[in-house]
JSON list of C-alpha atoms in Angstrom, two decimals:
[
{"chain": "A", "resi": 272, "resn": "VAL", "atom": "CA", "xyz": [-25.34, 38.68, 58.32]},
{"chain": "A", "resi": 273, "resn": "GLN", "atom": "CA", "xyz": [-28.81, 37.27, 57.72]},
{"chain": "A", "resi": 274, "resn": "LEU", "atom": "CA", "xyz": [-29.79, 33.70, 58.51]},
{"chain": "A", "resi": 275, "resn": "GLN", "atom": "CA", "xyz": [-32.73, 31.73, 57.14]},
{"chain": "A", "resi": 276, "resn": "ALA", "atom": "CA", "xyz": [-33.66, 28.46, 58.83]},
{"chain": "A", "resi": 277, "resn": "SER", "atom": "CA", "xyz": [-35.88, 25.92, 57.11]},
{"chain": "A", "resi": 278, "resn": "GLY", "atom": "CA", "xyz": [-36.79, 22.24, 57.01]},
{"chain": "A", "resi": 279, "resn": "GLY", "atom": "CA", "xyz": [-38.93, 21.85, 60.09]},
{"chain": "A", "resi": 280, "resn": "GLY", "atom": "CA", "xyz": [-42.09, 19.79, 60.11]},
{"chain": "A", "resi": 281, "resn": "LEU", "atom": "CA", "xyz": [-44.16, 17.10, 61.77]},
{"chain": "A", "resi": 282, "resn": "VAL", "atom": "CA", "xyz": [-42.60, 13.65, 62.01]},
{"chain": "A", "resi": 283, "resn": "GLN", "atom": "CA", "xyz": [-43.04, 10.52, 64.06]},
{"chain": "A", "resi": 284, "resn": "ALA", "atom": "CA", "xyz": [-40.70, 9.27, 66.74]},
{"chain": "A", "resi": 285, "resn": "GLY", "atom": "CA", "xyz": [-37.79, 7.43, 65.18]},
{"chain": "A", "resi": 286, "resn": "ASP", "atom": "CA", "xyz": [-37.95, 9.39, 61.94]},
{"chain": "A", "resi": 287, "resn": "SER", "atom": "CA", "xyz": [-35.28, 11.69, 60.50]},
{"chain": "A", "resi": 288, "resn": "LEU", "atom": "CA", "xyz": [-35.36, 15.32, 59.47]},
{"chain": "A", "resi": 289, "resn": "LYS", "atom": "CA", "xyz": [-32.79, 17.67, 57.99]},
{"chain": "A", "resi": 290, "resn": "LEU", "atom": "CA", "xyz": [-32.74, 21.36, 58.78]},
{"chain": "A", "resi": 291, "resn": "SER", "atom": "CA", "xyz": [-30.98, 23.98, 56.70]},
{"chain": "A", "resi": 292, "resn": "CYS", "atom": "CA", "xyz": [-29.61, 27.38, 57.63]},
{"chain": "A", "resi": 293, "resn": "THR", "atom": "CA", "xyz": [-28.69, 29.61, 54.71]},
{"chain": "A", "resi": 294, "resn": "ALA", "atom": "CA", "xyz": [-26.63, 32.70, 55.39]},
{"chain": "A", "resi": 295, "resn": "SER", "atom": "CA", "xyz": [-26.02, 35.88, 53.48]},
{"chain": "A", "resi": 296, "resn": "GLY", "atom": "CA", "xyz": [-23.59, 38.69, 54.13]},
{"chain": "A", "resi": 297, "resn": "ARG", "atom": "CA", "xyz": [-20.10, 39.71, 53.24]},
{"chain": "A", "resi": 298, "resn": "THR", "atom": "CA", "xyz": [-18.27, 37.99, 56.10]},
{"chain": "A", "resi": 299, "resn": "VAL", "atom": "CA", "xyz": [-20.59, 35.09, 56.81]},
{"chain": "A", "resi": 300, "resn": "SER", "atom": "CA", "xyz": [-17.92, 32.56, 55.90]},
{"chain": "A", "resi": 301, "resn": "MET", "atom": "CA", "xyz": [-15.89, 33.62, 58.94]},
{"chain": "A", "resi": 302, "resn": "TYR", "atom": "CA", "xyz": [-18.61, 32.81, 61.48]},
{"chain": "A", "resi": 303, "resn": "GLY", "atom": "CA", "xyz": [-19.21, 29.64, 63.39]},
{"chain": "A", "resi": 304, "resn": "THR", "atom": "CA", "xyz": [-22.80, 28.49, 63.03]},
{"chain": "A", "resi": 305, "resn": "GLY", "atom": "CA", "xyz": [-24.83, 26.87, 65.74]},
{"chain": "A", "resi": 306, "resn": "TRP", "atom": "CA", "xyz": [-28.25, 25.39, 66.25]},
{"chain": "A", "resi": 307, "resn": "PHE", "atom": "CA", "xyz": [-30.33, 26.00, 69.34]},
{"chain": "A", "resi": 308, "resn": "ARG", "atom": "CA", "xyz": [-33.82, 24.87, 70.22]},
{"chain": "A", "resi": 309, "resn": "GLN", "atom": "CA", "xyz": [-36.52, 26.13, 72.50]},
{"chain": "A", "resi": 310, "resn": "ALA", "atom": "CA", "xyz": [-39.51, 24.15, 73.68]},
{"chain": "A", "resi": 311, "resn": "PRO", "atom": "CA", "xyz": [-42.56, 25.87, 75.20]},
{"chain": "A", "resi": 312, "resn": "GLY", "atom": "CA", "xyz": [-41.85, 27.01, 78.73]},
{"chain": "A", "resi": 313, "resn": "LYS", "atom": "CA", "xyz": [-38.18, 26.06, 78.55]},
{"chain": "A", "resi": 314, "resn": "GLU", "atom": "CA", "xyz": [-34.93, 27.94, 78.09]},
{"chain": "A", "resi": 315, "resn": "ARG", "atom": "CA", "xyz": [-33.14, 28.02, 74.79]},
{"chain": "A", "resi": 316, "resn": "GLU", "atom": "CA", "xyz": [-30.90, 24.97, 74.59]},
{"chain": "A", "resi": 317, "resn": "PHE", "atom": "CA", "xyz": [-27.64, 24.50, 72.71]},
{"chain": "A", "resi": 318, "resn": "VAL", "atom": "CA", "xyz": [-27.87, 21.73, 70.11]},
{"chain": "A", "resi": 319, "resn": "ALA", "atom": "CA", "xyz": [-24.82, 21.84, 67.86]},
{"chain": "A", "resi": 320, "resn": "LEU", "atom": "CA", "xyz": [-22.08, 24.08, 66.50]},
{"chain": "A", "resi": 321, "resn": "ILE", "atom": "CA", "xyz": [-19.76, 23.93, 63.53]},
{"chain": "A", "resi": 322, "resn": "SER", "atom": "CA", "xyz": [-16.69, 26.11, 63.15]},
{"chain": "A", "resi": 323, "resn": "TRP", "atom": "CA", "xyz": [-16.33, 28.59, 60.33]},
{"chain": "A", "resi": 324, "resn": "ASN", "atom": "CA", "xyz": [-14.20, 26.19, 58.28]},
{"chain": "A", "resi": 325, "resn": "GLY", "atom": "CA", "xyz": [-16.09, 23.04, 59.23]},
{"chain": "A", "resi": 326, "resn": "GLY", "atom": "CA", "xyz": [-13.06, 21.64, 61.01]},
{"chain": "A", "resi": 327, "resn": "SER", "atom": "CA", "xyz": [-14.67, 21.38, 64.43]},
{"chain": "A", "resi": 328, "resn": "THR", "atom": "CA", "xyz": [-18.11, 20.30, 65.56]},
{"chain": "A", "resi": 329, "resn": "TYR", "atom": "CA", "xyz": [-19.72, 20.28, 68.99]},
{"chain": "A", "resi": 330, "resn": "TYR", "atom": "CA", "xyz": [-22.97, 18.78, 70.25]},
{"chain": "A", "resi": 331, "resn": "GLY", "atom": "CA", "xyz": [-25.22, 19.08, 73.23]},
{"chain": "A", "resi": 332, "resn": "ASP", "atom": "CA", "xyz": [-25.41, 15.97, 75.38]},
{"chain": "A", "resi": 333, "resn": "SER", "atom": "CA", "xyz": [-29.05, 15.29, 74.54]},
{"chain": "A", "resi": 334, "resn": "VAL", "atom": "CA", "xyz": [-28.38, 14.96, 70.80]},
{"chain": "A", "resi": 335, "resn": "LYS", "atom": "CA", "xyz": [-24.94, 13.35, 70.65]},
{"chain": "A", "resi": 336, "resn": "GLY", "atom": "CA", "xyz": [-24.93, 10.31, 68.41]},
{"chain": "A", "resi": 337, "resn": "ARG", "atom": "CA", "xyz": [-28.26, 11.24, 66.82]},
{"chain": "A", "resi": 338, "resn": "PHE", "atom": "CA", "xyz": [-27.69, 14.66, 65.23]},
{"chain": "A", "resi": 339, "resn": "THR", "atom": "CA", "xyz": [-24.99, 15.68, 62.78]},
{"chain": "A", "resi": 340, "resn": "ILE", "atom": "CA", "xyz": [-24.07, 19.23, 61.82]},
{"chain": "A", "resi": 341, "resn": "SER", "atom": "CA", "xyz": [-22.32, 20.00, 58.55]},
{"chain": "A", "resi": 342, "resn": "ARG", "atom": "CA", "xyz": [-21.73, 22.91, 56.25]},
{"chain": "A", "resi": 343, "resn": "ASP", "atom": "CA", "xyz": [-21.48, 23.57, 52.54]},
{"chain": "A", "resi": 344, "resn": "SER", "atom": "CA", "xyz": [-19.46, 26.75, 52.30]},
{"chain": "A", "resi": 345, "resn": "ALA", "atom": "CA", "xyz": [-20.08, 27.10, 48.56]},
{"chain": "A", "resi": 346, "resn": "LYS", "atom": "CA", "xyz": [-23.79, 27.37, 49.34]},
{"chain": "A", "resi": 347, "resn": "SER", "atom": "CA", "xyz": [-23.32, 29.31, 52.60]},
{"chain": "A", "resi": 348, "resn": "THR", "atom": "CA", "xyz": [-25.53, 26.70, 54.20]},
{"chain": "A", "resi": 349, "resn": "VAL", "atom": "CA", "xyz": [-25.27, 24.74, 57.41]},
{"chain": "A", "resi": 350, "resn": "TYR", "atom": "CA", "xyz": [-27.28, 21.56, 57.87]},
{"chain": "A", "resi": 351, "resn": "LEU", "atom": "CA", "xyz": [-28.55, 19.71, 60.91]},
{"chain": "A", "resi": 352, "resn": "GLN", "atom": "CA", "xyz": [-29.30, 16.08, 60.18]},
{"chain": "A", "resi": 353, "resn": "MET", "atom": "CA", "xyz": [-31.55, 14.75, 62.92]},
{"chain": "A", "resi": 354, "resn": "ASN", "atom": "CA", "xyz": [-31.98, 11.00, 63.25]},
{"chain": "A", "resi": 355, "resn": "SER", "atom": "CA", "xyz": [-33.86, 8.82, 65.72]},
{"chain": "A", "resi": 356, "resn": "LEU", "atom": "CA", "xyz": [-36.05, 11.72, 66.69]},
{"chain": "A", "resi": 357, "resn": "LYS", "atom": "CA", "xyz": [-37.83, 11.65, 70.02]},
{"chain": "A", "resi": 358, "resn": "ALA", "atom": "CA", "xyz": [-40.86, 13.48, 71.33]},
{"chain": "A", "resi": 359, "resn": "GLU", "atom": "CA", "xyz": [-38.57, 15.52, 73.56]},
{"chain": "A", "resi": 360, "resn": "ASP", "atom": "CA", "xyz": [-36.85, 16.92, 70.46]},
{"chain": "A", "resi": 361, "resn": "THR", "atom": "CA", "xyz": [-40.00, 18.90, 69.75]},
{"chain": "A", "resi": 362, "resn": "ALA", "atom": "CA", "xyz": [-39.09, 22.59, 69.72]},
{"chain": "A", "resi": 363, "resn": "VAL", "atom": "CA", "xyz": [-38.49, 25.62, 67.59]},
{"chain": "A", "resi": 364, "resn": "TYR", "atom": "CA", "xyz": [-35.01, 25.29, 66.15]},
{"chain": "A", "resi": 365, "resn": "TYR", "atom": "CA", "xyz": [-32.91, 28.38, 65.57]},
{"chain": "A", "resi": 366, "resn": "CYS", "atom": "CA", "xyz": [-29.64, 28.80, 63.76]},
{"chain": "A", "resi": 367, "resn": "ALA", "atom": "CA", "xyz": [-27.21, 31.46, 64.87]},
{"chain": "A", "resi": 368, "resn": "ALA", "atom": "CA", "xyz": [-23.78, 32.80, 63.97]},
{"chain": "A", "resi": 369, "resn": "THR", "atom": "CA", "xyz": [-20.91, 33.62, 66.28]},
{"chain": "A", "resi": 370, "resn": "ARG", "atom": "CA", "xyz": [-17.54, 35.29, 65.79]},
{"chain": "A", "resi": 371, "resn": "LEU", "atom": "CA", "xyz": [-16.15, 33.36, 68.73]},
{"chain": "A", "resi": 372, "resn": "THR", "atom": "CA", "xyz": [-14.23, 30.11, 68.32]},
{"chain": "A", "resi": 373, "resn": "GLY", "atom": "CA", "xyz": [-14.32, 26.94, 70.35]},
{"chain": "A", "resi": 374, "resn": "TYR", "atom": "CA", "xyz": [-17.18, 25.42, 72.32]},
{"chain": "A", "resi": 375, "resn": "VAL", "atom": "CA", "xyz": [-19.66, 28.32, 72.29]},
{"chain": "A", "resi": 376, "resn": "VAL", "atom": "CA", "xyz": [-22.87, 27.25, 73.98]},
{"chain": "A", "resi": 377, "resn": "ARG", "atom": "CA", "xyz": [-24.42, 30.41, 75.44]},
{"chain": "A", "resi": 378, "resn": "PRO", "atom": "CA", "xyz": [-27.02, 32.14, 73.29]},
{"chain": "A", "resi": 379, "resn": "TYR", "atom": "CA", "xyz": [-25.55, 35.41, 74.56]},
{"chain": "A", "resi": 380, "resn": "ASP", "atom": "CA", "xyz": [-22.35, 34.72, 72.61]},
{"chain": "A", "resi": 381, "resn": "TYR", "atom": "CA", "xyz": [-24.07, 34.56, 69.25]},
{"chain": "A", "resi": 382, "resn": "ASP", "atom": "CA", "xyz": [-24.29, 37.67, 67.13]},
{"chain": "A", "resi": 383, "resn": "TYR", "atom": "CA", "xyz": [-26.96, 36.85, 64.57]},
{"chain": "A", "resi": 384, "resn": "TRP", "atom": "CA", "xyz": [-30.08, 34.69, 64.67]},
{"chain": "A", "resi": 385, "resn": "GLY", "atom": "CA", "xyz": [-32.43, 33.17, 62.15]},
{"chain": "A", "resi": 386, "resn": "GLN", "atom": "CA", "xyz": [-36.18, 33.21, 62.57]},
{"chain": "A", "resi": 387, "resn": "GLY", "atom": "CA", "xyz": [-36.63, 29.60, 63.75]},
{"chain": "A", "resi": 388, "resn": "THR", "atom": "CA", "xyz": [-38.28, 26.54, 62.28]},
{"chain": "A", "resi": 389, "resn": "LEU", "atom": "CA", "xyz": [-40.70, 24.30, 64.18]},
{"chain": "A", "resi": 390, "resn": "VAL", "atom": "CA", "xyz": [-39.98, 20.61, 64.62]},
{"chain": "A", "resi": 391, "resn": "THR", "atom": "CA", "xyz": [-42.76, 18.48, 66.06]},
{"chain": "A", "resi": 392, "resn": "VAL", "atom": "CA", "xyz": [-42.14, 14.83, 66.88]},
{"chain": "A", "resi": 393, "resn": "SER", "atom": "CA", "xyz": [-45.19, 12.75, 67.65]},
{"chain": "A", "resi": 394, "resn": "SER", "atom": "CA", "xyz": [-44.82, 9.70, 69.87]}
]
């Protein structure tokens, strides 16, 4: 499985941004897909996860109510819609795939990772 994250950029506080994660591989449709972020000097943080069939979604506490994860299985793409962005959302955002089900929040439990896309929110 290969993952390609895109959509990052420089925005102002309060703006919106939509990230995309496009996957390729024979069994990619059977993987849950998550988003993580990592700011300079900080640990990688769980942001959101969507199950392989899109039936379940999970969010980190810091983004609940502002971010929405979705997937288009026909395009093998998972999206992260980010609204009401704050300066503290500034980070490199990574998408990742996991064979596990449920609320999977540890980076260790993900099998494949994309290269990351930088989101910078100016205050």
